[in-house]
Amino acid sequence: MILPKKGDPVIVQNITGRYGRLHTRLMLDYGTNVAAGATPGKGGQTVEGVPVYDTVADAVGKSGAKTSVCFVPAEFTLPAGVEALEAGVKLLVIITEHVPVRDELKLVQLAQSKGATIIGPNCPGIIIPAQKVKLGIMPAPSFTPGGVALYSRSGTLTYEIAGQLTAAGYGQSLAVGIGGDPINGSTSIEWMDFVQGMPETKAVVTVGEIGGDAEERLARHISRSGYRKPIVAYVAGRHAPKEKKMGHAGAIIYGNVGTADSKIKALNEAGVRVAMTPMEVPALVKKALA
Amino acid sequence: MRLFEYQAKELFKSYGLPVPKSVLVTDVDGVRGAFASLKAPVAVKSQVLAGGRGKAGGIALVNDASQAEKEAARIFGLAIGGEVPSSLLLEEAYPHDAEMYLSVTLDRGDRSFVAIAAKSGGVDVESMSGKVMRKIPVEGASQGFADEVASQLGLPSGQNAQFSKILLSLERLSREKECELAEINPVAVGKDGTLMPLDAKVIIDDNALFRHPEFSKLHPEDEFEGEASRQGFAFVRLGGDLAVVGNGAGLVLSTLDLVGDAGGSPACFLDLGGGAQQERIEAALRLVNRLPGVRRILVNIYGGITRTTDVAAGLESVTKDGKSKPVFARVSGAEEEEARKMLAKTPVKLFRTAPEAVEAVVKSR
């Protein structure tokens, strides 16, 4: 996985849509080099001064970007994602919510065969404050450069926890929304391993929620791999009912699978400090770093 | 979207899967005629989506028409997990010696669909003994795939071909109709070794429904869930007296936890979604104000891209005539001080942090 550095070009897919436009401006304001956009049939226009091309291949060819932020609606996310991966995009950030799970599986498989990474879908993207790289929709003021790597299945909860870390004096080496769907383009385990290799990351905060067994798998991975950096976790949904989709497609308990209690227990057993509320996270980070 | 058993069985039939003969009834008057067209004994089965139907008394085995009517009347009045059936399935009982399990489902961790089968059925898939689990290629299961699963199960000869056929049909159904789960629990093994699916559980991927308009009219829609979905809100009714509204699924979920910890009882989960402007806040508050049982409203907004002044304008507009249920709000983020000034003149009770707002609203009973 290769993340863009300060000034590296990135492209925006469906840059001419309402959200594509808004967030292109906010990404540019943050200092991210949005160098080109792609929307079929809209080639030749500009959005916030950024040239628009009909195809991802042209946008990538003219800008030299290896990274794309995708705002294409769910019905067309599969072909748009395939187009990006075929055009040589190596980091594909899919913001779109409501992508069918079988489309996601096809994209994940194609990305693996191309040696590319997908973040999302159904996520706020990734922000690397020290590099002034913001690939997505998160509000810039919540984030500041620092030593905490934060990744989460939820968008606003990421902002909330980042805002509290920032207020407590703990900046972020990166913050990633891995997505609220049952399938994530890149998993919490992959991010855990990635940030282990980042010297600027001193502690890791992982934010999970009900549904699936990603947190249980992560806990097993932490135990088995002898993870070296301090970890703090928060899991939302201790009071959620069973068999109900709680906002995110992936946030659902089936039978006894996917409960918050099971996740918290597994993480505790792996030696992870688990916060009971988002507000407790900064204090636990302080303890973990002491 | 989860289908009722009878809907799932219609789907089974169209994919060539065997199912026992059955008739759907929507009132007790239809029971006698339905019973007469079936061979006794007959199972009377509540058509609810809630789990644990059998244990809750939602299934009865009957031998004559008056018994069928009596049991039907009872089951029509029986709420299971708060859900009262609007129809019952009368189905010919299938005498059998053993029960198997079969499903095609998403393995989230492995990021693939899998077939799961076991020679003995059961309630808990996790702890099923002798379970066979096999990853299905993206292009679908082949005859060879199905035969492998059958041979791994170690079925008696004579059942292998039947089992493979059922698995292949179920997998094709799951793939073509984009199911998150297609499950047969149990598959009955008849006295002569014939396999027969007795129950059917099918959950369609909500995000794929745009490709499957045939499912759009299958469910009687809850008035509030229908309106919420047209507004683009994620909404779940929870039965308590405190409406919980916020922006972002994770944030609302964590707010429910704070409410639960403080001893409160949420009436609903309502996620406004991204870019919550004034009109959306207004629509959400009007909706939860009408929701039966709601006595207070808790609003938790972390404004990032959402401007808190827009949120404040929405709260102001809904509460200014004094007719709204009491609103307790935590509004944080861009332009927060401006928003606080706007709300100071309204009946909205405003707090700096979510725990403070939760404590106040739960205590206000």
XYZ file of C-alpha atoms in Angstrom:
655
model
C 0.000 0.000 0.000
C 1.445 3.363 -1.052
C -0.179 6.535 0.261
C 0.264 9.877 -1.515
C 2.691 12.391 -0.042
C 2.473 16.181 0.094
C 1.800 17.540 -3.390
C 1.274 14.173 -5.117
C -1.466 14.419 -7.746
C -4.854 12.800 -7.166
C -7.979 12.637 -9.299
C -11.673 12.834 -8.429
C -14.244 10.602 -10.173
C -17.619 12.269 -10.753
C -15.991 15.605 -9.961
C -18.941 17.400 -11.577
C -21.543 16.023 -9.143
C -22.740 18.003 -6.124
C -20.532 16.191 -3.603
C -17.641 15.836 -6.032
C -17.555 19.618 -6.518
C -17.958 20.510 -2.843
C -15.281 18.135 -1.664
C -12.879 18.944 -4.481
C -12.904 22.518 -3.162
C -12.454 21.355 0.458
C -9.615 18.988 -0.509
C -7.881 21.793 -2.439
C -8.367 24.147 0.540
C -6.647 21.581 2.763
C -3.639 21.565 0.453
C -4.288 18.346 -1.457
C -3.238 18.392 -5.111
C -6.459 17.513 -6.929
C -4.933 17.563 -10.394
C -7.724 16.232 -12.595
C -11.290 15.005 -12.561
C -13.270 12.476 -14.566
C -16.945 12.429 -15.524
C -18.163 10.726 -18.692
C -19.500 13.328 -21.146
C -18.168 16.298 -19.177
C -14.619 16.400 -20.585
C -13.310 19.902 -21.300
C -15.001 21.579 -18.327
C -13.186 22.722 -15.203
C -14.316 22.372 -11.573
C -12.624 24.699 -9.058
C -9.937 25.215 -11.702
C -9.364 21.455 -12.045
C -9.566 20.086 -15.617
C -12.239 17.454 -16.246
C -11.775 14.499 -18.630
C -14.279 12.017 -20.014
C -12.313 8.986 -18.902
C -10.229 7.994 -15.907
C -7.475 6.909 -18.315
C -7.177 10.483 -19.619
C -7.355 12.032 -16.144
C -4.636 9.658 -14.932
C -2.576 10.077 -18.110
C -2.591 13.895 -17.997
C -2.064 14.226 -14.236
C 0.205 11.289 -13.436
C -2.059 10.448 -10.479
C -1.997 6.989 -8.881
C -4.813 7.873 -6.496
C -8.517 8.406 -7.130
C -11.326 9.603 -4.889
C -14.596 8.187 -6.212
C -17.958 9.938 -5.753
C -19.767 7.898 -8.415
C -23.345 6.833 -7.425
C -23.810 3.262 -6.159
C -25.474 1.970 -9.354
C -22.316 2.828 -11.326
C -19.593 2.328 -8.726
C -18.603 -1.103 -10.080
C -17.849 0.056 -13.654
C -16.248 3.267 -12.343
C -14.022 1.289 -9.992
C -13.064 -1.160 -12.735
C -12.222 1.787 -15.010
C -9.955 3.310 -12.352
C -8.152 0.048 -11.565
C -7.688 -0.725 -15.282
C -6.284 2.786 -15.784
C -3.522 2.138 -13.241
C -4.975 3.695 -10.083
C -3.218 2.080 -7.100
C -5.199 3.703 -4.286
C -8.930 3.904 -4.891
C -10.949 5.709 -2.214
C -14.668 4.975 -2.628
C -16.859 7.359 -0.648
C -20.163 6.089 -2.113
C -22.723 4.457 0.175
C -25.156 1.651 -0.823
C -22.872 -0.264 -3.210
C -24.198 -3.846 -3.648
C -22.013 -6.334 -1.810
C -21.391 -8.491 -4.900
C -20.070 -5.412 -6.733
C -17.713 -4.788 -3.830
C -16.441 -8.361 -3.965
C -15.677 -7.994 -7.674
C -13.785 -4.739 -7.052
C -11.785 -6.239 -4.179
C -10.800 -9.200 -6.329
C -9.731 -6.970 -9.230
C -7.760 -4.670 -6.899
C -5.919 -7.676 -5.456
C -4.986 -8.900 -8.930
C -3.665 -5.409 -9.834
C -1.743 -4.877 -6.583
C -4.009 -1.931 -5.766
C -5.693 -0.886 -2.507
C -9.321 0.114 -2.030
C -10.492 2.205 0.917
C -14.242 1.952 1.522
C -16.861 1.932 0.086
C -19.272 3.785 2.368
C -16.517 5.701 4.131
C -15.224 9.239 4.732
C -11.819 8.448 3.142
C -8.343 9.006 4.538
C -6.517 12.046 5.896
C -2.772 12.380 6.524
C -2.460 15.736 8.313
C 1.349 16.074 8.212
C 1.286 15.627 4.413
C -1.731 17.889 3.890
C -3.328 14.989 2.101
C -7.099 14.680 2.499
C -8.791 12.119 0.272
C -12.436 12.272 1.202
C -15.077 14.189 3.076
C -13.845 14.524 6.653
C -13.938 18.020 8.215
C -10.360 19.342 8.323
C -10.598 21.230 11.659
C -11.058 17.990 13.652
C -7.605 16.766 12.587
C -4.044 17.842 13.306
C -0.605 16.266 12.702
C 0.642 13.908 15.426
C 1.369 10.361 16.479
C -1.993 8.571 16.702
C -3.156 6.393 13.822
C -6.947 6.247 13.863
C -9.124 3.973 11.807
C -12.821 3.356 12.028
C -15.891 1.735 10.487
C -17.840 4.949 11.061
C -17.517 8.468 9.637
C -18.839 10.943 12.202
C -17.492 8.829 15.026
C -14.047 9.223 13.433
C -14.467 13.007 13.418
C -15.778 13.014 16.977
C -12.888 10.936 18.306
C -10.272 12.783 16.201
C -11.685 16.088 17.491
C -11.343 14.898 21.077
C -7.813 13.586 20.501
C -6.884 16.897 18.881
C -8.378 18.846 21.808
C -6.393 16.662 24.231
C -3.163 17.352 22.355
C -2.909 14.074 20.435
C -2.612 14.674 16.706
C -2.997 11.983 14.082
C -0.421 10.347 11.825
C -3.349 9.296 9.685
C -7.063 8.722 10.032
C -8.932 6.255 7.827
C -12.586 5.410 7.546
C -12.465 1.787 6.404
C -16.201 1.744 5.664
C -19.515 0.738 7.205
C -20.372 -2.079 4.788
C -20.075 -5.826 5.421
C -17.088 -5.848 3.059
C -14.170 -3.431 3.377
C -11.769 -2.799 0.483
C -8.972 -2.773 3.038
C -9.510 -4.396 6.421
C -8.713 -3.300 9.955
C -5.974 -5.956 10.072
C -4.331 -4.541 6.935
C -4.387 -1.041 8.447
C -3.074 -2.315 11.753
C -0.084 -3.880 9.975
C 0.428 -0.818 7.792
C 0.631 1.642 10.687
C 3.009 -0.680 12.548
C 5.549 0.203 9.862
C 4.986 3.974 10.186
C 7.676 5.422 12.482
C 5.592 8.546 13.160
C 2.761 6.408 14.623
C 3.172 6.034 18.393
C -0.253 4.614 19.227
C -3.217 3.146 17.363
C -6.908 3.854 17.940
C -9.348 1.440 16.312
C -13.061 2.177 16.265
C -15.403 -0.719 15.588
C -19.098 -1.374 15.792
C -21.572 -4.254 15.920
C -21.799 -6.707 13.031
C -19.492 -9.363 11.601
C -16.350 -10.564 13.329
C -13.716 -8.071 12.153
C -12.857 -7.018 15.715
C -12.570 -10.643 16.873
C -10.272 -11.384 13.936
C -8.268 -8.270 14.708
C -7.900 -9.376 18.335
C -6.598 -12.791 17.219
C -4.199 -11.071 14.821
C -2.883 -8.784 17.574
C -2.263 -11.751 19.896
C -0.643 -13.922 17.246
C 1.552 -11.283 15.658
C 2.855 -9.862 18.938
C 1.805 -6.364 17.936
C 4.252 -3.789 19.300
C 2.428 -0.436 19.342
C -0.063 0.495 22.076
C -3.684 0.077 20.966
C -6.898 1.672 22.202
C -10.280 0.506 20.896
C -13.853 1.648 21.029
C -16.811 -0.465 19.879
C -20.213 1.156 19.287
C -23.500 -0.662 19.772
C -23.487 -2.245 23.244
C -27.209 -1.483 23.505
C -28.164 -2.270 19.898
C -30.982 -4.739 19.186
C -30.412 -7.967 17.237
C -31.347 -8.516 13.578
C -31.625 -4.762 12.861
C -29.392 -2.865 10.489
C -28.213 0.118 12.508
C -27.580 2.662 9.771
C -24.590 0.919 8.209
C -25.195 -2.112 6.001
C -22.568 -3.956 8.054
C -23.845 -2.964 11.509
C -26.169 -5.875 12.234
C -26.142 -8.668 14.803
C -27.271 -12.083 13.518
C -27.935 -14.549 16.340
C -24.892 -14.340 18.583
C -22.553 -13.116 15.834
C -21.526 -9.483 15.839
C -22.365 -8.344 19.357
C -20.375 -5.529 20.951
C -19.817 -7.663 24.058
C -18.092 -10.396 22.049
C -15.837 -7.825 20.344
C -14.946 -6.019 23.573
C -14.166 -9.336 25.278
C -11.910 -10.451 22.407
C -10.053 -7.127 22.313
C -9.600 -7.078 26.096
C -8.197 -10.596 25.987
C -5.691 -9.456 23.367
C -4.454 -6.788 25.780
C -6.160 -3.885 24.023
C -7.484 -1.041 26.173
C -11.177 -0.691 25.331
C -13.036 2.587 25.919
C -16.697 2.301 26.916
C -17.539 5.692 25.343
C -15.856 7.810 22.640
C -15.117 10.396 25.345
C -12.823 7.946 27.182
C -10.488 7.468 24.221
C -8.026 10.353 24.840
C -7.468 9.338 28.489
C -6.771 5.749 27.439
C -4.346 6.960 24.754
C -2.532 8.929 27.460
C -2.304 5.799 29.632
C -1.189 3.683 26.697
C 1.622 6.113 25.879
C 2.742 6.553 29.502
C -34.545 -7.143 3.106
C -35.715 -10.355 4.690
C -38.465 -12.280 2.927
C -41.292 -14.035 4.709
C -41.098 -17.836 4.595
C -43.888 -18.078 2.024
C -42.171 -15.524 -0.240
C -38.863 -17.345 0.084
C -40.594 -20.640 -0.773
C -42.194 -19.116 -3.888
C -38.672 -18.136 -4.893
C -37.436 -21.675 -4.101
C -40.109 -23.137 -6.395
C -39.111 -20.849 -9.255
C -35.550 -22.166 -8.901
C -36.669 -25.794 -8.998
C -36.158 -26.456 -5.288
C -38.638 -28.926 -3.769
C -40.962 -27.578 -1.053
C -43.944 -29.205 0.694
C -47.385 -28.347 -0.674
C -48.836 -25.307 1.093
C -51.545 -22.624 1.052
C -51.275 -19.071 2.406
C -54.189 -17.671 4.409
C -54.713 -14.076 5.493
C -57.629 -14.680 7.905
C -59.246 -17.498 9.884
C -62.134 -17.709 7.362
C -59.748 -19.066 4.757
C -58.372 -21.838 6.979
C -61.054 -24.522 6.441
C -60.807 -24.378 2.648
C -57.031 -24.319 2.752
C -56.926 -27.297 5.088
C -59.267 -29.293 2.827
C -56.928 -28.885 -0.128
C -53.960 -30.347 1.811
C -53.113 -33.812 3.084
C -53.162 -34.030 6.913
C -51.266 -33.632 9.166
C -50.702 -29.964 8.396
C -48.349 -27.423 9.971
C -49.864 -23.997 10.694
C -46.973 -21.534 10.546
C -46.918 -17.879 11.599
C -45.481 -15.631 8.864
C -43.303 -13.272 10.877
C -39.736 -12.126 10.287
C -38.699 -12.469 13.928
C -36.569 -15.470 14.847
C -37.482 -18.165 17.384
C -40.948 -18.678 15.886
C -41.261 -22.358 16.843
C -40.208 -21.827 20.460
C -42.624 -18.906 20.810
C -45.580 -21.109 19.818
C -45.886 -19.781 16.279
C -46.074 -23.243 14.670
C -48.739 -25.892 15.348
C -49.298 -29.361 13.901
C -52.996 -30.081 13.246
C -54.986 -33.120 12.075
C -58.465 -31.774 11.333
C -60.150 -28.607 10.107
C -61.579 -27.387 13.414
C -58.220 -27.857 15.117
C -56.659 -25.918 12.245
C -59.107 -23.047 12.736
C -58.539 -22.981 16.480
C -54.745 -22.917 16.158
C -54.898 -20.353 13.329
C -57.007 -18.013 15.491
C -54.494 -18.376 18.296
C -51.438 -17.787 16.074
C -53.027 -14.791 14.311
C -53.223 -13.159 17.760
C -49.755 -14.184 18.862
C -47.085 -11.463 18.758
C -43.567 -12.820 18.285
C -40.858 -10.319 19.115
C -43.536 -7.596 18.937
C -44.594 -8.755 15.471
C -48.162 -9.955 14.783
C -48.515 -12.060 11.601
C -50.705 -10.790 8.768
C -50.723 -14.242 7.186
C -50.229 -17.913 8.038
C -48.813 -20.694 5.917
C -50.656 -24.025 6.046
C -48.216 -26.663 4.884
C -48.320 -30.452 4.560
C -46.145 -31.997 7.253
C -43.232 -34.019 5.902
C -42.462 -37.188 7.910
C -38.702 -37.481 8.310
C -35.937 -39.232 10.245
C -33.200 -36.621 10.190
C -32.569 -32.949 9.513
C -29.687 -31.285 7.671
C -28.515 -27.682 7.346
C -27.615 -25.796 4.182
C -26.933 -22.145 3.437
C -25.195 -19.810 1.039
C -23.999 -16.739 2.880
C -21.468 -13.947 2.922
C -18.280 -14.618 4.871
C -17.368 -11.040 5.749
C -13.913 -11.870 7.034
C -12.893 -13.860 3.949
C -14.665 -11.412 1.640
C -16.424 -14.160 -0.290
C -19.655 -16.100 -0.398
C -19.545 -19.549 1.167
C -21.689 -22.658 1.202
C -22.242 -24.075 4.679
C -23.697 -27.534 5.141
C -24.088 -29.936 8.061
C -25.514 -33.432 8.359
C -27.408 -32.484 11.493
C -29.480 -29.314 11.565
C -29.617 -27.064 14.556
C -30.300 -23.605 15.864
C -26.732 -22.404 16.218
C -24.694 -22.577 13.012
C -21.514 -21.620 14.866
C -21.494 -24.723 17.035
C -22.854 -27.219 14.475
C -20.803 -30.397 14.479
C -19.349 -31.828 11.283
C -19.984 -28.567 9.470
C -18.599 -28.210 5.927
C -17.785 -24.704 4.741
C -16.526 -23.942 1.251
C -15.690 -20.702 -0.512
C -17.765 -20.107 -3.660
C -15.926 -18.645 -6.673
C -17.196 -15.232 -7.867
C -18.547 -16.814 -11.051
C -20.669 -19.277 -9.056
C -20.678 -22.911 -7.942
C -20.072 -25.704 -10.460
C -21.316 -29.294 -10.410
C -17.855 -30.300 -9.208
C -18.089 -27.803 -6.333
C -21.455 -29.185 -5.203
C -20.261 -32.799 -5.476
C -17.203 -31.973 -3.332
C -19.384 -30.520 -0.577
C -21.666 -33.561 -0.729
C -18.743 -35.979 -0.482
C -17.139 -34.011 2.381
C -20.410 -34.325 4.281
C -20.247 -38.105 3.880
C -23.888 -38.571 2.892
C -25.361 -42.034 2.312
C -25.269 -42.996 -1.360
C -28.474 -41.970 -3.069
C -28.500 -38.599 -1.320
C -25.402 -37.149 -2.995
C -27.052 -36.288 -6.293
C -30.151 -34.846 -4.576
C -28.026 -32.751 -2.269
C -25.830 -31.406 -5.095
C -28.906 -30.402 -7.042
C -30.375 -28.537 -4.067
C -27.077 -26.796 -3.359
C -26.656 -25.719 -6.993
C -30.202 -24.321 -7.156
C -29.791 -22.475 -3.866
C -26.460 -21.016 -4.970
C -27.886 -19.852 -8.299
C -30.831 -18.255 -6.489
C -28.488 -16.542 -4.032
C -26.278 -15.180 -6.827
C -28.991 -14.125 -9.278
C -31.246 -12.520 -6.665
C -28.238 -11.057 -4.799
C -29.011 -12.575 -1.410
C -26.928 -11.888 1.669
C -28.264 -15.159 3.019
C -30.190 -18.063 1.497
C -30.699 -20.699 4.151
C -32.565 -23.992 4.447
C -32.804 -25.058 8.066
C -33.792 -27.783 8.158
C -33.498 -29.898 5.043
C -35.566 -32.920 6.064
C -34.352 -36.425 5.222
C -37.481 -38.456 4.538
C -37.957 -42.106 5.455
C -37.081 -43.096 1.893
C -34.018 -40.808 1.866
C -35.688 -38.006 -0.115
C -34.421 -34.542 0.820
C -37.017 -31.822 1.401
C -36.449 -28.184 2.482
C -38.847 -27.441 5.340
C -37.998 -23.833 6.160
C -36.643 -21.024 3.992
C -34.786 -17.922 5.103
C -33.794 -15.432 2.423
C -32.280 -11.987 2.972
C -31.802 -9.825 -0.128
C -28.930 -7.288 -0.234
C -30.789 -3.983 0.304
C -28.178 -2.163 -1.756
C -28.905 -4.403 -4.751
C -32.685 -3.891 -4.721
C -32.419 -1.368 -7.568
C -31.557 -4.332 -9.822
C -34.486 -6.386 -8.473
C -37.702 -4.399 -8.705
C -39.631 -7.682 -8.271
C -38.993 -7.420 -4.502
C -40.028 -3.804 -4.079
C -43.702 -4.541 -3.400
C -43.257 -7.626 -1.244
C -43.471 -6.050 2.179
C -46.249 -4.226 3.968
C -44.344 -1.116 4.955
C -44.331 0.441 8.404
C -45.607 4.024 7.982
C -42.665 5.574 9.803
C -39.995 3.355 8.257
C -41.439 4.157 4.834
C -41.328 7.895 5.387
C -37.830 7.737 6.874
C -36.558 5.779 3.900
C -38.101 8.252 1.421
C -36.318 11.055 3.317
C -33.058 9.119 3.104
C -32.774 8.572 6.863
C -31.533 5.359 8.405
C -34.268 4.560 10.892
C -34.991 1.739 13.326
C -37.910 1.636 15.763
C -36.881 0.513 19.238
C -40.051 0.805 21.333
C -38.937 3.151 24.144
C -39.919 6.761 24.863
C -36.771 8.682 23.924
C -36.197 9.453 20.238
C -32.491 9.477 19.372
C -31.463 11.552 16.347
C -27.972 12.299 15.085
C -25.730 12.573 12.045
C -23.763 9.439 11.235
C -24.608 5.807 11.991
C -21.698 5.260 14.382
C -22.407 8.465 16.268
C -26.089 7.568 16.761
C -25.126 4.020 17.759
C -22.733 5.350 20.400
C -25.457 7.755 21.587
C -27.811 4.767 22.075
C -25.110 3.234 24.273
C -24.884 6.398 26.389
C -28.682 6.403 26.740
C -28.736 2.701 27.648
C -25.946 3.140 30.225
C -27.860 6.036 31.805
C -30.961 3.846 32.139
C -32.948 5.453 29.311
C -35.091 3.646 26.782
C -34.665 4.696 23.117
C -37.769 4.953 20.913
C -35.787 4.931 17.715
C -32.445 5.225 15.994
C -32.468 7.967 13.354
C -29.354 8.780 11.344
C -29.790 11.964 9.305
C -26.926 11.009 7.006
C -24.268 13.315 5.629
C -24.763 16.995 4.848
C -27.730 17.391 7.204
C -29.260 20.732 6.250
C -32.073 22.646 7.892
C -34.888 20.911 5.972
C -33.614 17.454 6.862
C -33.402 18.300 10.571
C -36.957 19.635 10.390
C -38.262 16.547 8.597
C -36.559 14.240 11.115
C -37.925 16.095 14.147
C -41.452 16.173 12.700
C -41.245 12.429 12.069
C -40.083 11.485 15.575
C -42.614 13.885 17.122
C -45.377 11.791 15.538
C -43.879 8.438 16.506
C -46.135 6.697 19.080
C -44.677 6.536 22.584
C -42.108 9.308 22.128
C -41.976 11.705 25.074
C -38.613 13.406 24.595
C -36.135 13.899 21.782
C -32.357 13.733 21.984
C -30.364 15.290 19.148
C -26.621 14.635 18.869
C -24.850 16.474 16.058
C -21.144 16.561 15.386
C -20.947 19.212 12.729
C -18.106 18.692 10.321
C -19.294 19.427 6.851
C -22.738 19.896 8.393
C -22.954 23.510 9.600
C -24.245 23.737 13.150
C -26.059 26.983 12.285
C -28.139 25.017 9.749
C -28.913 22.480 12.466
C -29.871 25.291 14.862
C -32.174 26.857 12.260
C -33.933 23.505 11.828
C -34.335 22.994 15.585
C -35.574 26.579 15.954
C -38.173 26.211 13.234
C -39.646 22.970 14.635
C -39.746 24.082 18.291
C -40.808 27.743 17.982
C -44.582 27.091 18.117
C -44.130 25.182 21.398
C -45.826 22.057 20.034
C -42.755 19.838 19.752
C -41.931 17.229 22.389
C -39.048 18.521 24.562
C -35.758 18.582 22.637
C -32.403 18.022 24.349
C -29.505 18.729 22.029
C -25.776 18.544 21.794
C -24.573 20.480 18.777
C -20.840 20.639 18.264
C -18.556 21.709 15.438
C -18.220 24.511 12.877
C -19.945 27.806 13.872
C -20.920 26.335 17.234
C -21.042 29.629 19.180
C -23.294 31.197 16.562
C -25.597 28.158 16.781
C -25.743 28.397 20.579
C -26.836 32.032 20.343
C -29.619 31.088 17.928
C -30.850 28.304 20.204
C -30.701 30.346 23.425
C -34.035 31.947 22.483
C -35.779 28.618 21.831
C -37.212 25.873 24.110
C -34.328 23.584 23.054
C -32.144 22.509 25.983
C -28.570 22.727 24.795
C -25.487 20.931 26.133
C -21.756 21.053 25.398
C -21.180 17.309 25.431
C -23.179 14.210 24.560
C -22.971 12.667 28.075
C -24.367 15.878 29.600
C -27.278 15.940 27.171
C -27.979 12.241 27.740
C -27.901 12.551 31.520
C -30.302 15.499 31.436
C -32.772 13.919 29.025
C -32.875 10.592 30.874
C -33.380 12.351 34.245
C -36.156 14.550 32.839
C -38.765 11.778 33.097
